[in-house]
Short mmCIF file of C-alpha atoms in Angstrom, two decimals:
data_model
loop_
_atom_site.label_atom_id
_atom_site.label_comp_id
_atom_site.label_asym_id
_atom_site.label_seq_id
_atom_site.Cartn_x
_atom_site.Cartn_y
_atom_site.Cartn_z
CA MET A 138 67.12 133.22 -32.72
CA ASP A 139 68.42 130.88 -35.38
CA ALA A 140 65.97 128.96 -37.55
CA MET A 141 66.42 125.20 -37.18
CA THR A 142 64.89 122.15 -38.83
CA ALA A 143 64.29 118.80 -37.15
CA LYS A 144 63.40 115.69 -39.14
CA GLY A 145 62.44 112.15 -38.30
CA THR A 146 59.63 109.65 -38.02
CA PHE A 147 56.95 108.83 -35.49
CA ASP A 148 54.75 105.90 -34.57
CA THR A 149 51.15 106.15 -33.40
CA ALA A 150 49.49 103.88 -30.84
CA ASN A 151 46.62 103.60 -28.38
CA TRP A 152 43.93 105.02 -30.73
CA ASP A 153 40.94 105.40 -28.37
CA ALA A 154 37.80 106.62 -30.13
CA LYS A 155 34.96 107.53 -27.79
CA GLN A 156 31.39 106.94 -28.87
CA PRO A 157 30.38 109.75 -31.24
CA TYR A 158 28.93 112.52 -29.16
CA GLU A 159 26.82 113.64 -32.10
CA ASP A 160 25.74 111.71 -35.18
CA ARG A 161 23.14 113.40 -37.36
CA ASP A 162 22.36 112.84 -41.04
CA GLY A 163 25.63 110.94 -41.54
CA VAL A 164 27.80 113.72 -40.10
CA THR A 165 29.57 112.59 -36.95
CA LEU A 166 31.46 114.56 -34.32
CA GLY A 167 33.79 112.44 -32.22
CA LEU A 168 36.58 112.50 -29.67
CA VAL A 169 39.79 110.45 -29.97
CA THR A 170 42.96 110.20 -27.91
CA MET A 171 46.18 108.57 -29.06
CA THR A 172 49.89 108.52 -28.32
CA LYS A 173 52.95 109.05 -30.50
CA THR A 174 56.61 108.08 -30.18
CA PHE A 175 59.04 110.38 -32.03
CA HIS A 176 62.38 109.30 -33.53
CA GLY A 177 65.13 111.38 -35.16
CA ASP A 178 66.02 114.95 -34.23
CA LEU A 179 62.97 115.01 -31.94
CA THR A 180 62.81 112.05 -29.56
CA GLY A 181 60.08 111.48 -27.03
CA THR A 182 56.40 110.81 -26.63
CA SER A 183 53.15 112.71 -26.86
CA LEU A 184 49.49 112.50 -25.97
CA VAL A 185 47.10 113.78 -28.65
CA THR A 186 43.45 114.75 -28.05
CA LEU A 187 41.47 115.11 -31.30
CA LEU A 188 37.98 116.36 -32.14
CA ILE A 189 36.98 114.78 -35.46
CA ALA A 190 34.17 115.54 -37.91
CA THR A 191 33.36 112.89 -40.52
CA THR A 192 30.87 113.11 -43.37
CA PRO A 193 29.14 110.64 -45.69
CA VAL A 194 31.87 111.43 -48.27
CA GLU A 195 34.81 109.25 -47.17
CA ASP A 196 37.53 111.78 -48.02
CA SER A 197 35.74 114.88 -46.69
CA ARG A 198 36.48 115.33 -43.00
CA ALA A 199 38.30 117.53 -40.52
CA TYR A 200 40.00 117.45 -37.15
CA VAL A 201 41.44 119.81 -34.60
CA ALA A 202 43.78 118.59 -31.88
CA LEU A 203 46.08 119.56 -29.05
CA GLU A 204 49.22 117.51 -28.50
CA ARG A 205 51.68 117.71 -25.60
CA VAL A 206 55.14 116.53 -26.66
CA GLU A 207 57.70 115.57 -24.01
CA GLY A 208 61.27 114.69 -24.88
CA SER A 209 64.39 116.07 -26.51
CA LEU A 210 64.71 118.34 -29.56
CA HIS A 211 68.26 118.42 -30.96
CA GLY A 212 69.50 117.44 -27.48
CA ARG A 213 67.46 120.01 -25.51
CA SER A 214 64.94 118.49 -23.12
CA GLY A 215 61.51 119.78 -22.19
CA SER A 216 57.94 119.76 -23.38
CA PHE A 217 55.69 121.82 -25.64
CA VAL A 218 52.16 121.83 -27.02
CA VAL A 219 51.19 121.88 -30.69
CA GLN A 220 47.80 122.66 -32.19
CA HIS A 221 46.57 120.74 -35.27
CA ASN A 222 44.04 122.07 -37.77
CA ALA A 223 43.26 119.69 -40.65
CA VAL A 224 40.69 119.60 -43.45
CA SER A 225 40.29 117.05 -46.23
CA ASP A 226 38.03 118.17 -49.08
CA ARG A 227 37.95 115.04 -51.24
CA ASP A 228 41.39 115.17 -52.94
CA VAL A 229 42.54 118.46 -51.38
CA HIS A 230 44.19 118.19 -47.95
CA ALA A 231 45.34 120.98 -45.64
CA LEU A 232 47.13 120.49 -42.32
CA ARG A 233 48.71 123.05 -40.04
CA VAL A 234 50.55 121.99 -36.88
CA SER A 235 51.83 124.97 -34.86
CA VAL A 236 53.58 125.32 -31.52
CA VAL A 237 51.28 127.00 -28.99
CA PRO A 238 53.17 130.20 -28.01
CA ASP A 239 54.79 130.06 -24.55
CA SER A 240 53.78 126.42 -23.99
CA ALA A 241 57.37 125.10 -23.98
CA THR A 242 59.17 124.15 -20.78
CA GLY A 243 62.69 123.28 -19.64
CA GLU A 244 65.45 123.79 -22.20
CA LEU A 245 62.78 124.36 -24.87
CA THR A 246 61.35 127.52 -23.26
CA GLY A 247 60.71 130.10 -25.97
CA LEU A 248 60.14 127.51 -28.72
CA ARG A 249 58.15 128.65 -31.77
CA GLY A 250 57.53 126.73 -34.97
CA GLU A 251 55.48 124.65 -37.38
CA MET A 252 55.58 120.94 -38.13
CA ARG A 253 54.79 119.23 -41.43
CA ILE A 254 53.58 115.65 -41.30
CA VAL A 255 53.79 113.24 -44.23
CA ILE A 256 52.16 109.82 -44.42
CA GLY A 257 54.12 107.66 -46.85
CA PRO A 258 52.66 105.13 -49.28
CA ASP A 259 53.59 102.38 -46.80
CA GLY A 260 51.57 104.13 -44.05
CA GLY A 261 54.70 105.31 -42.16
CA HIS A 262 54.68 108.81 -40.66
CA SER A 263 57.48 111.36 -40.94
CA TYR A 264 57.82 114.96 -39.77
CA THR A 265 59.75 118.09 -40.65
CA PHE A 266 59.75 120.64 -37.81
CA ASP A 267 60.90 124.19 -38.61
CA TYR A 268 61.47 126.08 -35.38
CA THR A 269 63.24 128.86 -33.55
CA LEU A 270 64.47 128.74 -29.97
#
């Protein structure tokens, strides 16, 4: 298995926040779905389901998510699922986006890897996806 890197951008749309299912003492637990469109070495679309915790401190929050990506990665078509785990502790941010083992289909069967997401100063999103296949 050769290590590969895919790079590009993505757009988000269809942010659908459900009513908070728990809101106590300023700490809210909520459910959101959204879609993404990927451009670059990974092309395609995804559906993301997020569980979000917000606090009274604006920059202290967390989310976990599952995202099914369908499209083409360096010309190979199929789908795969990634798991997000993100925590913001005021000015310290941690995000891990990992391929769920054995979730890939089609020409992407066997895919493993991690994706880094960067939000630029203009609000645009880019990704770097290190993977093996």
